[in-house]
mmCIF file of C-alpha atoms and ligand atoms in Angstrom:
data_model
loop_
_atom_site.group_PDB
_atom_site.id
_atom_site.type_symbol
_atom_site.label_atom_id
_atom_site.label_comp_id
_atom_site.label_asym_id
_atom_site.label_seq_id
_atom_site.Cartn_x
_atom_site.Cartn_y
_atom_site.Cartn_z
ATOM 1 C CA UNK H 1 -0.923 -23.158 1.834
ATOM 2 C CA UNK H 2 -0.820 -23.201 -1.982
ATOM 3 C CA UNK H 3 -2.436 -20.254 -3.717
ATOM 4 C CA UNK H 4 -3.314 -19.593 -7.341
ATOM 5 C CA UNK H 5 -1.530 -16.736 -9.158
ATOM 6 C CA UNK H 6 -4.880 -14.868 -9.133
ATOM 7 C CA UNK H 7 -5.133 -15.110 -5.347
ATOM 8 C CA UNK H 8 -1.538 -13.999 -4.971
ATOM 9 C CA UNK H 9 -2.073 -10.993 -7.191
ATOM 10 C CA UNK H 10 -5.300 -10.019 -5.392
ATOM 11 C CA UNK H 11 -3.439 -10.036 -2.084
ATOM 12 C CA UNK H 12 -0.415 -8.213 -3.559
ATOM 13 C CA UNK H 13 -2.674 -5.522 -5.105
ATOM 14 C CA UNK H 14 -4.544 -4.945 -1.848
ATOM 15 C CA UNK H 15 -1.508 -2.985 -0.569
ATOM 16 C CA UNK H 16 -0.236 -1.933 -4.053
ATOM 17 C CA UNK H 17 2.760 -4.248 -3.756
ATOM 18 C CA UNK H 18 3.856 -2.935 -0.387
ATOM 19 C CA UNK H 19 4.401 -4.707 2.910
ATOM 20 C CA UNK H 20 1.336 -4.112 5.065
ATOM 21 C CA UNK H 21 3.532 -3.922 8.182
ATOM 22 C CA UNK H 22 6.427 -1.592 7.209
ATOM 23 C CA UNK H 23 5.095 -0.234 3.848
ATOM 24 C CA UNK H 24 8.355 -1.248 2.105
ATOM 25 C CA UNK H 25 8.275 -2.341 -1.556
ATOM 26 C CA UNK H 26 7.718 -6.030 -2.330
ATOM 27 C CA UNK H 27 8.758 -7.854 -5.505
ATOM 28 C CA UNK H 28 5.841 -9.902 -6.834
ATOM 29 C CA UNK H 29 8.008 -12.566 -8.455
ATOM 30 C CA UNK H 30 9.975 -13.104 -5.218
ATOM 31 C CA UNK H 31 6.992 -14.577 -3.393
ATOM 32 C CA UNK H 32 8.256 -17.072 -0.817
ATOM 33 C CA UNK H 33 11.910 -16.769 -1.884
ATOM 34 C CA UNK H 34 13.827 -16.324 1.368
ATOM 35 C CA UNK H 35 16.665 -13.818 1.132
ATOM 36 C CA UNK H 36 15.575 -12.342 -2.214
ATOM 37 C CA UNK H 37 14.989 -8.599 -2.565
ATOM 38 C CA UNK H 38 11.396 -7.699 -1.668
ATOM 39 C CA UNK H 39 10.659 -11.341 -0.798
ATOM 40 C CA UNK H 40 7.192 -11.703 0.658
ATOM 41 C CA UNK H 41 4.721 -13.999 2.304
ATOM 42 C CA UNK H 42 1.006 -13.947 2.778
ATOM 43 C CA UNK H 43 0.589 -12.780 6.335
ATOM 44 C CA UNK H 44 -2.436 -13.297 8.561
ATOM 45 C CA UNK H 45 -3.315 -9.841 9.826
ATOM 46 C CA UNK H 46 -4.990 -11.520 12.768
ATOM 47 C CA UNK H 47 -2.883 -14.572 13.546
ATOM 48 C CA UNK H 48 -4.547 -17.974 13.230
ATOM 49 C CA UNK H 49 -3.475 -18.587 16.833
ATOM 50 C CA UNK H 50 -5.600 -15.567 17.793
ATOM 51 C CA UNK H 51 -8.702 -16.652 15.906
ATOM 52 C CA UNK H 52 -7.801 -15.211 12.486
ATOM 53 C CA UNK H 53 -9.059 -16.894 9.321
ATOM 54 C CA UNK H 54 -7.582 -17.959 5.989
ATOM 55 C CA UNK H 55 -9.799 -15.729 3.905
ATOM 56 C CA UNK H 56 -10.325 -12.358 2.433
ATOM 57 C CA UNK H 57 -9.188 -9.282 4.217
ATOM 58 C CA UNK H 58 -7.259 -11.185 6.873
ATOM 59 C CA UNK H 59 -4.621 -12.053 4.257
ATOM 60 C CA UNK H 60 -2.034 -9.379 3.561
ATOM 61 C CA UNK H 61 1.264 -9.200 1.724
ATOM 62 C CA UNK H 62 4.279 -8.726 4.013
ATOM 63 C CA UNK H 63 8.047 -9.063 3.787
ATOM 64 C CA UNK H 64 9.126 -12.504 4.939
ATOM 65 C CA UNK H 65 11.205 -10.825 7.666
ATOM 66 C CA UNK H 66 8.261 -8.667 8.804
ATOM 67 C CA UNK H 67 5.972 -11.696 8.850
ATOM 68 C CA UNK H 68 8.401 -13.768 10.917
ATOM 69 C CA UNK H 69 9.126 -10.887 13.261
ATOM 70 C CA UNK H 70 5.434 -10.134 13.793
ATOM 71 C CA UNK H 71 4.653 -13.726 14.761
ATOM 72 C CA UNK H 72 1.357 -13.749 16.644
ATOM 73 C CA UNK H 73 1.535 -10.155 17.835
ATOM 74 C CA UNK H 74 -1.120 -7.732 16.640
ATOM 75 C CA UNK H 75 -0.952 -5.877 13.349
ATOM 76 C CA UNK H 76 -1.397 -2.638 15.264
ATOM 77 C CA UNK H 77 1.732 -3.167 17.375
ATOM 78 C CA UNK H 78 3.771 -4.527 14.426
ATOM 79 C CA UNK H 79 2.935 -1.457 12.311
ATOM 80 C CA UNK H 80 3.580 0.878 15.242
ATOM 81 C CA UNK H 81 7.221 -0.302 15.289
ATOM 82 C CA UNK H 82 7.517 1.297 11.833
ATOM 83 C CA UNK H 83 5.489 4.393 12.738
ATOM 84 C CA UNK H 84 2.522 3.176 10.657
ATOM 85 C CA UNK H 85 -1.107 2.805 11.607
ATOM 86 C CA UNK H 86 -2.859 1.841 8.362
ATOM 87 C CA UNK H 87 -2.116 -0.640 5.639
ATOM 88 C CA UNK H 88 -0.684 0.825 2.408
ATOM 89 C CA UNK H 89 -3.298 1.881 -0.161
ATOM 90 C CA UNK H 90 -4.407 -0.597 -2.811
ATOM 91 C CA UNK H 91 -3.612 0.099 -6.471
ATOM 92 C CA UNK H 92 -7.214 1.365 -6.860
ATOM 93 C CA UNK H 93 -7.021 3.671 -3.853
ATOM 94 C CA UNK H 94 -3.697 5.107 -5.064
ATOM 95 C CA UNK H 95 -5.214 5.815 -8.474
ATOM 96 C CA UNK H 96 -8.167 7.645 -6.902
ATOM 97 C CA UNK H 97 -5.889 9.648 -4.578
ATOM 98 C CA UNK H 98 -3.741 10.679 -7.538
ATOM 99 C CA UNK H 99 -6.797 11.905 -9.453
ATOM 100 C CA UNK H 100 -7.944 13.825 -6.369
ATOM 101 C CA UNK H 101 -4.502 15.426 -5.873
ATOM 102 C CA UNK H 102 -4.466 16.516 -9.527
ATOM 103 C CA UNK H 103 -7.923 18.102 -9.247
ATOM 104 C CA UNK H 104 -7.087 19.839 -5.969
ATOM 105 C CA UNK H 105 -3.813 21.116 -7.453
ATOM 106 C CA UNK H 106 -5.596 22.448 -10.549
ATOM 107 C CA UNK H 107 -8.229 24.259 -8.444
ATOM 108 C CA UNK H 108 -5.639 25.788 -6.117
ATOM 109 C CA UNK H 109 -3.396 26.785 -9.050
ATOM 110 C CA UNK H 110 -6.310 28.441 -10.881
ATOM 111 C CA UNK H 111 -7.219 30.526 -7.826
ATOM 112 C CA UNK H 112 -3.637 31.553 -7.057
ATOM 113 C CA UNK H 113 -2.823 32.261 -10.724
ATOM 114 C CA UNK H 114 -5.952 34.436 -11.139
ATOM 115 C CA UNK H 115 -5.028 36.532 -8.106
ATOM 116 C CA UNK H 116 -1.430 36.949 -9.212
ATOM 117 C CA UNK H 117 -1.910 37.550 -12.947
ATOM 118 C CA UNK H 118 -5.595 37.622 -13.917
ATOM 119 C CA UNK H 119 -7.158 35.221 -16.481
ATOM 120 C CA UNK H 120 -3.867 34.237 -18.202
ATOM 121 C CA UNK H 121 -2.425 33.578 -14.747
ATOM 122 C CA UNK H 122 -5.417 31.387 -13.914
ATOM 123 C CA UNK H 123 -4.723 29.162 -16.921
ATOM 124 C CA UNK H 124 -1.011 28.847 -16.173
ATOM 125 C CA UNK H 125 -1.789 28.303 -12.494
ATOM 126 C CA UNK H 126 -4.285 25.551 -13.305
ATOM 127 C CA UNK H 127 -1.761 23.667 -15.444
ATOM 128 C CA UNK H 128 1.050 24.040 -12.908
ATOM 129 C CA UNK H 129 -1.249 23.096 -10.028
ATOM 130 C CA UNK H 130 -2.509 19.996 -11.841
ATOM 131 C CA UNK H 131 1.048 18.930 -12.644
ATOM 132 C CA UNK H 132 2.178 19.435 -9.044
ATOM 133 C CA UNK H 133 -0.878 17.591 -7.692
ATOM 134 C CA UNK H 134 -0.293 14.672 -10.065
ATOM 135 C CA UNK H 135 3.307 14.323 -8.867
ATOM 136 C CA UNK H 136 2.346 14.292 -5.227
ATOM 137 C CA UNK H 137 2.781 10.837 -3.739
ATOM 138 C CA UNK H 138 -0.527 9.644 -2.250
ATOM 139 C CA UNK H 139 -0.091 9.520 1.503
ATOM 140 C CA UNK H 140 -1.070 6.421 3.438
ATOM 141 C CA UNK H 141 0.457 6.708 6.871
HETATM 142 ZN ZN1 ZN J 1 7.970 -5.159 5.748
#
């Protein structure tokens, strides 16, 4: 099925450019290019043969090889082969998780720094904690 660039990007962004089956990185410009690095397809999370539809949340980005391998089996069992249960986070979800990690890191750093070295320690701890939280990769197992 032909899709507009907007549709493609919406589907790509839904999993922040990662394969919804194995969570590996996809390359946006390699859509449909067999054999290219990060080549991807639009995959029906619930296969059409199993009553899935062509719209909305049933459409997910997946490596071409993951899509072909999955066939009509369930998303749950396909992801389980890679030790995954959920789809990767969307770009929006990743952004929110990063903000949350930074805030949690700052709060924890402030508390630890205050205990260790009083008010100056609290300030240093807050900055270190925020920096560590911001670097933490959002988890989406
Ligand atoms: Zn994959």
